XYZ file of N, CA and C in Angstrom:
849
model
N -68.314 -18.984 -14.648
C -67.633 -17.747 -14.234
C -68.653 -16.660 -13.889
N -69.656 -16.562 -14.752
C -70.686 -15.554 -14.528
C -71.429 -15.825 -13.228
N -71.718 -17.123 -13.025
C -72.421 -17.502 -11.815
C -71.563 -17.213 -10.581
N -70.256 -17.383 -10.731
C -69.339 -17.114 -9.620
C -69.303 -15.637 -9.260
N -69.340 -14.774 -10.306
C -69.331 -13.326 -10.048
C -70.604 -12.889 -9.323
N -71.737 -13.452 -9.758
C -73.013 -13.108 -9.113
C -73.003 -13.547 -7.658
N -72.464 -14.737 -7.410
C -72.394 -15.256 -6.050
C -71.499 -14.387 -5.174
N -70.376 -13.965 -5.773
C -69.446 -13.093 -5.038
C -70.080 -11.734 -4.730
N -70.844 -11.215 -5.707
C -71.511 -9.923 -5.514
C -72.560 -10.017 -4.413
N -73.330 -11.105 -4.395
C -74.334 -11.297 -3.358
C -73.692 -11.368 -1.979
N -72.556 -12.083 -1.920
C -71.863 -12.213 -0.638
C -71.361 -10.854 -0.149
N -70.838 -10.045 -1.100
C -70.336 -8.710 -0.737
C -71.466 -7.805 -0.254
N -72.604 -7.864 -0.962
C -73.749 -7.053 -0.549
C -74.271 -7.489 0.812
N -74.242 -8.779 1.054
C -74.679 -9.296 2.349
C -73.781 -8.811 3.474
N -72.484 -8.776 3.205
C -71.549 -8.291 4.221
C -71.688 -6.784 4.442
N -72.095 -6.072 3.382
C -72.220 -4.612 3.488
C -73.519 -4.181 4.150
N -74.491 -5.078 4.229
C -75.806 -4.715 4.766
C -75.738 -4.103 6.165
N -74.996 -4.702 7.117
C -74.916 -4.082 8.454
C -74.301 -2.682 8.415
N -73.293 -2.494 7.538
C -72.660 -1.177 7.430
C -73.633 -0.146 6.863
N -74.411 -0.558 5.868
C -75.403 0.353 5.285
C -76.441 0.738 6.331
N -76.863 -0.244 7.118
C -77.838 0.016 8.174
C -77.272 0.987 9.217
N -75.992 0.787 9.584
C -75.349 1.676 10.559
C -75.219 3.089 10.001
N -74.905 3.188 8.692
C -74.771 4.498 8.050
C -76.104 5.253 8.068
N -77.196 4.537 7.797
C -78.519 5.171 7.782
C -78.874 5.682 9.178
N -78.578 4.864 10.208
C -78.864 5.292 11.580
C -78.015 6.503 11.965
N -76.735 6.485 11.563
C -75.845 7.603 11.876
C -76.298 8.885 11.184
N -76.742 8.753 9.940
C -77.215 9.922 9.196
C -78.434 10.534 9.873
N -79.339 9.668 10.328
C -80.538 10.158 11.012
C -80.177 10.846 12.327
N -79.195 10.272 13.045
C -78.784 10.864 14.320
C -78.047 12.177 14.118
N -77.300 12.288 13.000
C -76.502 13.493 12.745
C -77.337 14.658 12.242
N -78.528 14.370 11.735
C -79.341 15.433 11.123
C -79.601 16.605 12.080
N -80.093 16.369 13.307
C -80.342 17.523 14.195
C -79.068 18.261 14.587
N -77.935 17.539 14.611
C -76.666 18.194 14.954
C -76.266 19.174 13.862
N -76.297 18.714 12.599
C -75.956 19.606 11.483
C -76.983 20.731 11.353
N -78.219 20.438 11.687
C -79.261 21.464 11.654
C -78.942 22.571 12.663
N -78.442 22.180 13.824
C -78.075 23.157 14.843
C -76.858 23.969 14.415
N -75.857 23.297 13.805
C -74.645 23.982 13.357
C -74.966 25.030 12.295
N -75.874 24.693 11.394
C -76.199 25.588 10.276
C -77.227 26.660 10.636
N -77.762 26.599 11.847
C -78.799 27.557 12.241
C -78.217 28.960 12.395
N -78.894 29.951 11.855
C -78.462 31.345 11.998
C -78.874 31.870 13.364
N -77.942 32.569 14.015
C -78.244 33.169 15.309
C -78.800 34.572 15.112
N -79.565 35.028 16.092
C -80.161 36.362 16.009
C -79.093 37.445 16.142
N -78.074 37.173 16.942
C -76.980 38.137 17.106
C -75.661 37.402 16.965
N -74.808 37.836 16.053
C -73.547 37.171 15.778
C -72.398 37.913 16.454
N -71.463 37.122 17.004
C -70.315 37.716 17.684
C -69.468 38.542 16.728
N -69.463 38.162 15.436
C -68.635 38.859 14.449
C -69.326 40.086 13.859
N -70.566 40.335 14.259
C -71.311 41.459 13.701
C -70.673 42.786 14.088
N -70.643 43.718 13.140
C -70.061 45.039 13.381
C -71.128 46.101 13.618
N -72.385 45.662 13.715
C -73.459 46.620 13.974
C -73.476 46.998 15.448
N -74.146 48.083 15.758
C -74.245 48.530 17.141
C -73.248 49.623 17.462
N -73.392 50.201 18.631
C -72.558 51.324 19.052
C -71.316 50.808 19.770
N -70.149 51.214 19.308
C -68.892 50.823 19.928
C -68.375 51.961 20.799
N -68.135 51.652 22.063
C -67.673 52.670 22.991
C -66.183 52.917 22.815
N -65.796 54.182 22.756
C -64.374 54.522 22.687
C -63.693 54.258 24.022
N -64.423 54.499 25.092
C -63.879 54.287 26.429
C -64.993 53.807 27.348
N -64.715 52.727 28.080
C -65.695 52.199 29.024
C -65.466 52.859 30.376
N -66.447 53.617 30.833
C -66.306 54.363 32.083
C -66.540 53.484 33.311
N -67.244 52.374 33.120
C -67.511 51.502 34.260
C -68.894 51.655 34.854
N -69.762 52.411 34.183
C -71.139 52.598 34.655
C -72.018 51.512 34.040
N -72.686 50.708 34.873
C -73.549 49.624 34.396
C -75.001 49.986 34.675
N -75.839 49.852 33.650
C -77.252 50.187 33.825
C -78.137 49.167 33.121
N -79.092 48.617 33.851
C -80.157 47.797 33.289
C -81.438 48.618 33.365
N -82.153 48.754 32.253
C -83.378 49.544 32.240
C -84.508 48.735 31.612
N -85.502 48.402 32.429
C -86.687 47.649 31.983
C -86.289 46.377 31.236
N -85.437 45.565 31.858
C -84.940 44.337 31.234
C -85.919 43.190 31.479
N -86.349 42.560 30.386
C -87.139 41.334 30.451
C -86.215 40.175 30.096
N -86.347 39.057 30.805
C -85.505 37.908 30.456
C -86.155 36.616 30.920
N -86.084 35.604 30.035
C -86.437 34.232 30.388
C -85.581 33.313 29.538
N -85.298 32.111 30.032
C -84.465 31.166 29.288
C -85.297 30.475 28.207
N -84.715 30.257 27.011
C -85.470 29.637 25.910
C -86.092 28.300 26.281
N -85.400 27.516 27.116
C -85.914 26.201 27.483
C -87.097 26.284 28.451
N -87.240 27.462 29.110
C -88.354 27.654 30.050
C -88.945 29.043 29.830
N -89.466 29.246 28.643
C -89.961 30.571 28.267
C -91.155 31.017 29.104
N -91.838 30.056 29.749
C -92.993 30.416 30.570
C -92.589 30.950 31.941
N -91.319 30.757 32.314
C -90.823 31.238 33.610
C -90.056 32.537 33.387
N -90.589 33.634 33.870
C -89.958 34.944 33.699
C -88.946 35.165 34.815
N -87.677 35.351 34.435
C -86.626 35.605 35.421
C -86.597 37.081 35.792
N -86.546 37.938 34.784
C -86.571 39.381 35.014
C -87.783 39.987 34.318
N -88.495 40.817 35.015
C -89.652 41.508 34.463
C -89.498 42.999 34.742
N -89.012 43.727 33.733
C -88.757 45.170 33.857
C -87.762 45.463 34.983
N -86.662 44.717 34.964
C -85.612 44.935 35.963
C -84.882 46.244 35.677
N -84.763 47.090 36.684
C -84.010 48.341 36.583
C -82.895 48.311 37.618
N -81.678 48.510 37.154
C -80.524 48.442 38.043
C -79.472 49.427 37.560
N -78.959 50.242 38.463
C -77.959 51.245 38.108
C -76.768 51.104 39.044
N -75.600 50.762 38.486
C -74.385 50.582 39.283
C -73.400 51.686 38.927
N -73.088 52.574 39.859
C -72.182 53.686 39.570
C -70.763 53.210 39.279
N -70.032 54.019 38.555
C -68.645 53.704 38.218
C -67.781 53.661 39.472
N -66.903 52.664 39.533
C -65.940 52.574 40.618
C -66.449 51.943 41.893
N -67.700 51.490 41.927
C -68.269 50.895 43.126
C -68.133 49.374 43.105
N -68.038 48.786 44.289
C -68.028 47.335 44.434
C -69.418 46.909 44.881
N -70.083 46.115 44.043
C -71.462 45.703 44.299
C -71.506 44.195 44.495
N -72.109 43.748 45.585
C -72.243 42.321 45.863
C -73.669 41.878 45.586
N -73.817 40.796 44.828
C -75.126 40.191 44.571
C -75.253 38.962 45.457
N -76.211 38.974 46.361
C -76.352 37.908 47.343
C -77.769 37.369 47.290
N -77.904 36.047 47.364
C -79.237 35.445 47.349
C -79.135 33.946 47.209
N -80.242 33.275 47.363
C -80.258 31.830 47.249
C -80.105 31.356 45.816
N -79.991 30.045 45.650
C -79.856 29.461 44.316
C -81.106 29.757 43.491
N -80.891 30.144 42.217
C -82.007 30.425 41.326
C -82.592 31.810 41.456
N -81.929 32.687 42.209
C -82.484 34.032 42.408
C -82.086 35.007 41.311
N -81.215 34.581 40.377
C -80.879 35.433 39.235
C -79.543 36.135 39.322
N -78.703 35.759 40.293
C -77.404 36.431 40.464
C -76.513 36.232 39.245
N -76.300 34.979 38.874
C -75.420 34.684 37.737
C -76.016 35.168 36.421
N -77.343 35.233 36.341
C -77.992 35.735 35.129
C -77.655 37.198 34.903
N -77.621 37.991 35.972
C -77.237 39.395 35.848
C -75.817 39.508 35.310
N -74.908 38.669 35.827
C -73.523 38.661 35.343
C -73.485 38.278 33.871
N -74.207 37.216 33.496
C -74.170 36.708 32.119
C -74.761 37.693 31.126
N -75.775 38.457 31.540
C -76.361 39.445 30.640
C -75.402 40.591 30.380
N -74.469 40.823 31.300
C -73.470 41.872 31.099
C -72.378 41.385 30.164
N -71.805 40.230 30.462
C -70.787 39.637 29.593
C -70.522 38.216 30.043
N -70.189 37.336 29.096
C -69.866 35.947 29.410
C -68.453 35.637 28.916
N -67.630 35.095 29.793
C -66.249 34.771 29.436
C -66.182 33.434 28.703
N -65.232 33.298 27.766
C -65.054 32.067 26.992
C -63.617 31.574 27.137
N -63.376 30.486 27.871
C -62.018 29.948 27.998
C -61.584 29.245 26.719
N -60.264 29.124 26.521
C -59.724 28.512 25.314
C -58.757 27.386 25.667
N -58.761 26.337 24.828
C -57.832 25.224 24.997
C -56.521 25.590 24.314
N -55.680 26.301 25.019
C -54.396 26.748 24.483
C -53.416 26.882 25.645
N -52.310 27.571 25.448
C -51.321 27.683 26.520
C -51.800 28.627 27.617
N -51.198 28.492 28.790
C -51.535 29.377 29.905
C -51.235 30.822 29.537
N -50.114 31.045 28.881
C -49.735 32.408 28.488
C -50.789 33.024 27.573
N -51.247 32.270 26.567
C -52.227 32.798 25.619
C -53.588 33.003 26.279
N -53.928 32.163 27.254
C -55.172 32.368 27.989
C -55.138 33.673 28.763
N -53.992 33.980 29.356
C -53.857 35.231 30.105
C -53.815 36.413 29.148
N -53.143 36.242 28.000
C -53.049 37.324 27.016
C -54.375 37.596 26.319
N -55.360 36.717 26.513
C -56.690 36.981 25.959
C -57.230 38.304 26.492
N -56.807 38.677 27.692
C -57.212 39.963 28.235
C -56.549 41.136 27.538
N -55.363 40.895 26.965
C -54.624 41.954 26.275
C -53.680 41.282 25.290
N -54.000 41.368 24.006
C -53.270 40.620 22.975
C -51.775 40.910 22.965
N -51.398 42.162 23.205
C -49.993 42.543 23.102
C -49.281 42.548 24.455
N -49.843 41.852 25.429
C -49.210 41.793 26.749
C -47.864 41.090 26.664
N -46.851 41.668 27.285
C -45.512 41.082 27.281
C -45.431 39.977 28.331
N -44.371 39.173 28.246
C -44.168 38.116 29.236
C -44.004 38.715 30.630
N -43.393 39.888 30.692
C -43.223 40.567 31.984
C -44.581 40.921 32.594
N -45.506 41.418 31.759
C -46.845 41.759 32.247
C -47.601 40.504 32.681
N -47.445 39.427 31.906
C -48.105 38.169 32.243
C -47.577 37.644 33.574
N -46.250 37.688 33.746
C -45.635 37.210 34.985
C -46.102 38.034 36.178
N -46.151 39.349 35.995
C -46.592 40.231 37.086
C -48.034 39.918 37.487
N -48.892 39.675 36.490
C -50.299 39.389 36.797
C -50.446 38.085 37.569
N -49.621 37.091 37.242
C -49.711 35.812 37.955
C -49.160 35.919 39.373
N -48.240 36.832 39.595
C -47.768 37.074 40.964
C -48.889 37.658 41.809
N -49.605 38.629 41.233
C -50.687 39.286 41.963
C -51.851 38.340 42.232
N -52.079 37.395 41.316
C -53.210 36.473 41.462
C -52.844 35.200 42.218
N -51.595 35.106 42.683
C -51.119 33.919 43.404
C -51.093 32.682 42.508
N -50.921 32.864 41.196
C -50.893 31.732 40.265
C -49.474 31.310 39.897
N -48.495 32.180 40.113
C -47.138 31.932 39.623
C -46.503 30.707 40.261
N -46.800 30.444 41.519
C -46.152 29.332 42.218
C -46.459 27.992 41.562
N -47.723 27.740 41.196
C -48.030 26.452 40.567
C -47.677 26.452 39.084
N -47.698 27.621 38.426
C -47.315 27.684 37.009
C -45.841 27.329 36.842
N -45.000 27.777 37.759
C -43.565 27.475 37.689
C -43.271 25.989 37.844
N -44.200 25.232 38.395
C -44.008 23.791 38.570
C -44.553 22.972 37.400
N -45.121 23.636 36.399
C -45.651 22.933 35.229
C -44.526 22.601 34.253
N -44.709 21.583 33.408
C -43.636 21.137 32.500
C -43.067 22.244 31.625
N -43.908 23.034 30.994
C -43.454 24.095 30.088
C -43.778 25.487 30.624
N -43.999 25.587 31.915
C -44.294 26.852 32.605
C -45.442 27.572 31.874
N -45.211 28.763 31.322
C -46.290 29.533 30.692
C -46.730 28.946 29.351
N -45.883 28.129 28.736
C -46.241 27.527 27.447
C -46.993 26.212 27.615
N -47.256 25.815 28.841
C -48.008 24.587 29.091
C -49.429 24.719 28.558
N -49.830 23.723 27.796
C -51.173 23.743 27.200
C -52.193 23.226 28.208
N -53.344 23.875 28.276
C -54.415 23.439 29.173
C -55.625 23.013 28.351
N -56.508 22.247 28.989
C -57.711 21.803 28.288
C -57.451 20.559 27.471
N -58.089 20.469 26.305
C -57.952 19.298 25.447
C -56.507 19.116 25.000
N -55.994 17.903 25.127
C -54.612 17.549 24.770
C -53.584 18.297 25.621
N -53.984 18.715 26.776
C -53.077 19.402 27.692
C -53.382 18.993 29.118
N -52.864 19.758 30.075
C -53.139 19.456 31.469
C -54.573 19.852 31.810
N -55.097 19.259 32.854
C -56.437 19.595 33.332
C -56.289 20.266 34.697
N -56.187 21.586 34.725
C -55.984 22.277 35.998
C -57.190 22.136 36.915
N -56.917 22.149 38.208
C -57.991 22.067 39.195
C -58.732 23.396 39.261
N -59.857 23.396 39.976
C -60.606 24.635 40.138
C -59.784 25.701 40.831
N -58.946 25.265 41.781
C -58.084 26.201 42.484
C -56.974 26.765 41.621
N -56.711 26.156 40.464
C -55.710 26.674 39.520
C -56.367 27.486 38.408
N -57.564 27.074 37.989
C -58.256 27.806 36.919
C -58.591 29.233 37.336
N -59.050 29.390 38.558
C -59.523 30.708 38.982
C -58.406 31.743 39.063
N -57.221 31.415 39.622
C -56.132 32.396 39.585
C -55.702 32.764 38.162
N -55.778 31.803 37.222
C -55.445 32.111 35.827
C -56.451 33.113 35.259
N -57.733 32.902 35.562
C -58.765 33.838 35.096
C -58.570 35.220 35.710
N -58.164 35.255 36.972
C -57.902 36.537 37.632
C -56.699 37.218 36.994
N -55.683 36.439 36.621
C -54.507 36.995 35.934
C -54.911 37.665 34.632
N -55.830 37.036 33.907
C -56.335 37.607 32.649
C -56.987 38.961 32.903
N -57.742 39.051 33.994
C -58.402 40.316 34.338
C -57.389 41.385 34.717
N -56.335 40.986 35.433
C -55.306 41.949 35.848
C -54.584 42.511 34.633
N -54.237 41.643 33.681
C -53.541 42.079 32.467
C -54.400 43.058 31.676
N -55.670 42.772 31.582
C -56.570 43.631 30.807
C -56.777 44.988 31.472
N -56.677 45.010 32.806
C -56.920 46.237 33.572
C -58.268 46.849 33.184
N -59.364 46.109 33.362
C -60.665 46.553 32.853
C -61.308 47.622 33.727
N -62.241 48.350 33.141
C -63.038 49.309 33.909
C -64.106 48.594 34.718
N -64.545 47.430 34.210
C -65.589 46.648 34.877
C -65.063 45.244 35.132
N -65.208 44.768 36.365
C -64.761 43.434 36.745
C -65.965 42.645 37.244
N -66.221 41.471 36.629
C -67.349 40.621 36.999
C -66.820 39.348 37.635
N -67.237 39.062 38.854
C -66.747 37.902 39.597
C -67.930 37.046 40.031
N -68.071 35.883 39.409
C -69.171 34.972 39.732
C -68.623 33.804 40.544
N -68.790 33.868 41.862
C -68.268 32.836 42.763
C -66.795 32.569 42.476
N -65.991 33.612 42.501
C -64.597 33.516 42.070
C -63.750 32.617 42.956
N -64.170 32.367 44.194
C -63.379 31.512 45.088
C -64.133 30.248 45.483
N -65.177 29.905 44.741
C -66.050 28.800 45.145
C -65.360 27.438 45.116
N -64.369 27.264 44.230
C -63.739 25.951 44.080
C -62.459 25.812 44.898
N -62.201 26.742 45.798
C -60.930 26.774 46.510
C -61.068 26.260 47.933
N -59.960 25.686 48.441
C -59.932 25.349 49.856
C -59.689 26.622 50.660
N -59.747 26.511 51.987
C -59.679 27.699 52.843
C -58.378 28.470 52.653
N -57.254 27.739 52.552
C -55.952 28.404 52.414
C -55.841 29.114 51.070
N -56.237 28.431 49.994
C -56.177 29.038 48.660
C -57.150 30.204 48.551
N -58.312 30.055 49.173
C -59.317 31.118 49.114
C -58.781 32.409 49.719
N -58.065 32.277 50.820
C -57.534 33.467 51.486
C -56.572 34.219 50.587
N -55.640 33.493 49.936
C -54.645 34.152 49.091
C -55.281 34.741 47.838
N -56.241 34.000 47.233
C -56.913 34.503 46.032
C -57.794 35.699 46.377
N -58.447 35.656 47.542
C -59.284 36.781 47.945
C -58.454 38.039 48.153
N -57.251 37.880 48.694
C -56.351 39.026 48.849
C -55.980 39.601 47.484
N -55.762 38.706 46.506
C -55.461 39.166 45.142
C -56.652 39.909 44.549
N -57.852 39.376 44.772
C -59.055 40.032 44.255
C -59.256 41.402 44.892
N -58.990 41.498 46.182
C -59.134 42.787 46.868
C -58.236 43.846 46.237
N -57.040 43.429 45.809
C -56.122 44.369 45.157
C -56.634 44.759 43.772
N -57.182 43.784 43.056
C -57.649 44.033 41.687
C -58.895 44.914 41.669
N -59.755 44.787 42.668
C -61.039 45.500 42.670
C -60.908 46.995 42.923
N -59.793 47.417 43.454
C -59.626 48.828 43.810
C -59.691 49.714 42.563
N -60.546 50.739 42.601
C -60.600 51.736 41.534
C -61.373 51.343 40.301
N -62.128 50.255 40.346
C -62.904 49.840 39.173
C -64.287 49.355 39.620
N -65.243 49.411 38.696
C -66.583 48.896 38.978
C -66.516 47.381 39.074
N -66.975 46.841 40.186
C -66.897 45.402 40.406
C -68.256 44.867 40.826
N -68.699 43.801 40.152
C -69.937 43.119 40.528
C -69.562 41.720 40.991
N -69.906 41.403 42.230
C -69.493 40.145 42.848
C -70.722 39.303 43.158
N -70.740 38.063 42.670
C -71.751 37.089 43.077
C -71.119 36.216 44.145
N -71.763 36.119 45.306
C -71.103 35.414 46.398
C -72.096 34.740 47.323
N -71.658 33.601 47.896
C -72.369 32.957 48.989
C -71.546 33.039 50.273
N -70.282 33.422 50.134
C -69.404 33.479 51.300
C -69.226 34.920 51.756
N -69.249 35.109 53.058
C -69.122 36.454 53.606
C -67.765 37.071 53.310
N -66.740 36.233 53.189
C -65.389 36.755 52.975
C -65.272 37.530 51.669
N -66.142 37.229 50.707
C -66.032 37.879 49.396
C -66.825 39.176 49.300
N -67.615 39.505 50.318
C -68.454 40.705 50.220
C -68.173 41.728 51.308
N -67.162 41.492 52.116
C -66.886 42.409 53.225
C -66.490 43.798 52.751
N -65.879 43.882 51.575
C -65.420 45.181 51.078
C -66.415 45.845 50.128
N -67.613 45.288 50.029
C -68.596 45.836 49.091
C -69.087 47.206 49.540
N -69.229 48.110 48.565
C -69.830 49.420 48.833
C -71.346 49.321 48.869
N -71.874 48.443 48.021
C -73.328 48.278 47.892
C -73.634 46.795 47.811
N -74.708 46.372 48.460
C -75.113 44.976 48.389
C -76.537 44.866 47.874
N -76.726 44.019 46.874
C -78.063 43.681 46.380
C -78.387 42.277 46.856
N -79.465 42.108 47.601
C -79.808 40.759 48.021
C -81.257 40.457 47.695
N -81.495 39.183 47.364
C -82.819 38.750 46.938
C -83.610 38.257 48.138
N -84.767 38.828 48.319
C -85.629 38.447 49.435
C -87.060 38.382 48.940
N -87.644 37.197 48.977
C -89.039 37.048 48.581
C -89.309 37.366 47.129
N -88.321 37.140 46.256
C -88.518 37.378 44.832
C -88.222 38.790 44.394
N -87.752 39.641 45.298
C -87.401 41.016 44.948
C -85.950 41.274 45.320
N -85.303 42.102 44.513
C -83.948 42.538 44.850
C -84.039 43.745 45.767
N -83.343 43.687 46.888
C -83.267 44.825 47.793
C -81.854 45.388 47.747
N -81.772 46.697 47.708
C -80.486 47.375 47.592
C -80.119 47.983 48.931
N -78.996 47.556 49.503
C -78.527 48.098 50.771
C -77.246 48.864 50.523
N -77.274 50.192 50.649
C -76.071 51.004 50.497
C -75.396 51.101 51.850
N -74.085 50.938 51.902
C -73.396 50.824 53.175
C -72.349 51.904 53.344
N -72.337 52.545 54.499
C -71.383 53.608 54.757
C -70.510 53.318 55.971
N -71.080 52.721 57.010
C -70.328 52.512 58.240
C -69.300 51.408 58.071
N -68.324 51.387 58.944
C -67.264 50.403 58.854
C -67.703 49.050 59.387
N -68.384 48.989 60.485
C -68.775 47.735 61.119
C -70.211 47.846 61.596
N -70.724 46.820 61.794
C -70.989 45.436 61.518
C -72.224 45.052 62.284
N -73.381 45.367 61.901
C -74.550 44.778 62.538
C -75.285 43.981 61.498
N -76.050 43.001 61.939
C -76.710 42.155 60.958
C -78.182 42.493 60.846
N -78.685 42.454 59.626
C -80.104 42.665 59.379
C -80.824 41.324 59.445
N -82.127 41.366 59.608
C -82.911 40.134 59.687
C -82.776 39.332 58.408
N -82.808 40.030 57.254
C -82.724 39.330 55.975
C -81.398 38.594 55.847
N -80.311 39.250 56.221
C -79.000 38.627 56.105
C -78.861 37.459 57.073
N -79.445 37.601 58.251
C -79.367 36.513 59.227
C -80.005 35.249 58.663
N -81.188 35.395 58.066
C -81.872 34.230 57.505
C -81.099 33.640 56.335
N -80.405 34.488 55.571
C -79.675 34.006 54.403
C -78.457 33.188 54.811
N -77.770 33.618 55.869
C -76.497 32.996 56.219
C -76.546 32.074 57.432
N -77.687 31.986 58.129
C -77.700 31.221 59.366
C -77.408 29.738 59.117
N -77.776 29.229 57.941
C -77.513 27.825 57.638
C -76.030 27.549 57.481
N -75.253 28.598 57.188
C -73.818 28.426 57.007
C -73.061 28.573 58.323
N -73.756 28.989 59.399
C -73.140 29.150 60.715
C -71.937 30.070 60.642
N -72.076 31.189 59.922
C -70.983 32.143 59.793
C -71.375 33.463 60.446
N -70.399 34.166 60.993
C -70.652 35.494 61.530
C -70.886 36.468 60.394
N -71.875 37.307 60.541
C -72.137 38.323 59.533
C -71.199 39.484 59.768
N -70.341 39.736 58.839
C -69.283 40.727 59.016
C -69.290 41.667 57.820
N -70.321 42.516 57.740
C -70.459 43.440 56.624
C -70.690 44.842 57.155
N -70.540 45.822 56.289
C -70.799 47.197 56.681
C -72.297 47.404 56.918
N -72.636 48.304 57.807
C -74.023 48.491 58.211
C -74.846 49.165 57.121
N -75.986 48.569 56.715
C -76.858 49.229 55.746
C -77.443 50.513 56.326
N -77.411 51.590 55.576
C -77.994 52.846 56.055
C -79.347 53.102 55.411
N -79.649 52.430 54.290
C -80.993 52.530 53.722
C -81.256 51.348 52.814
N -82.509 51.031 52.638
C -82.909 49.893 51.807
C -83.965 50.348 50.812
N -83.786 49.967 49.557
C -84.744 50.310 48.506
C -85.119 49.043 47.760
N -86.397 48.751 47.671
C -86.856 47.574 46.934
C -86.873 47.894 45.450
N -86.184 47.055 44.669
C -86.167 47.225 43.217
C -87.132 46.221 42.600
N -88.193 46.696 41.970
C -89.115 45.797 41.284
C -88.430 45.201 40.066
N -88.859 43.974 39.715
C -88.379 43.464 38.442
C -87.882 42.053 38.449
N -87.766 41.391 39.602
C -87.266 40.036 39.562
C -88.311 39.088 40.104
N -88.606 38.058 39.319
C -89.547 37.039 39.766
C -88.769 35.885 40.360
N -89.215 35.365 41.478
C -88.509 34.260 42.125
C -88.618 33.002 41.284
């Protein structure tokens, strides 16, 4: 009997050996993940330190901003960047890939989508928004037509364990969130980039309505998104150039021609009346 128990124990240990080996490998692989989860951040979203504004006027200012990405600390993106955007102006950021357009947007604020219902995603802009306000915002953003065709309309869950909306559906929902919030500052990073021509036209019309009366910063590669800009910042040779525009129509500068000639599009922007080179951006 004793010999039988020992034999049974050996057999059990032999069968467990592969599982023990797999557990050891999994533990080793999980170590850096748990290390990352437990790492303290330099600035916490829940922190109550810092100055809280009672009212956001819409004035954006960058003063002597240095920036580089942690993964490429040797590459300086911004070196003493100074940028002043007046309240209520529409500013277009134009330039090639890697010129720092989206970085300027991200340094101001970064949006975080949630895997929840469409209604709650829109209400993220305003917690106490009523269904009437949500519906009105989706009408303005041209999102209501496809939302009405969803199984649970506004209660339809998106993301994980829900529907996977297309790029042409995600963007109008994000615009609806902005409309509900009625912000002083509106940041648009390629807001129509994932849309076909027909959808782009309707969404652009919605954006034109939303941009009125608020500070707006637009990152764009398409001329249709910058025609209404009051001020355009474009990257040329590693420097940001500021073109303030007053006239209604439409002559093209050499810099703009080189930027858009590959797209074979007509340059249809307001005429620059002066240009100022802003030091601070490394290509």
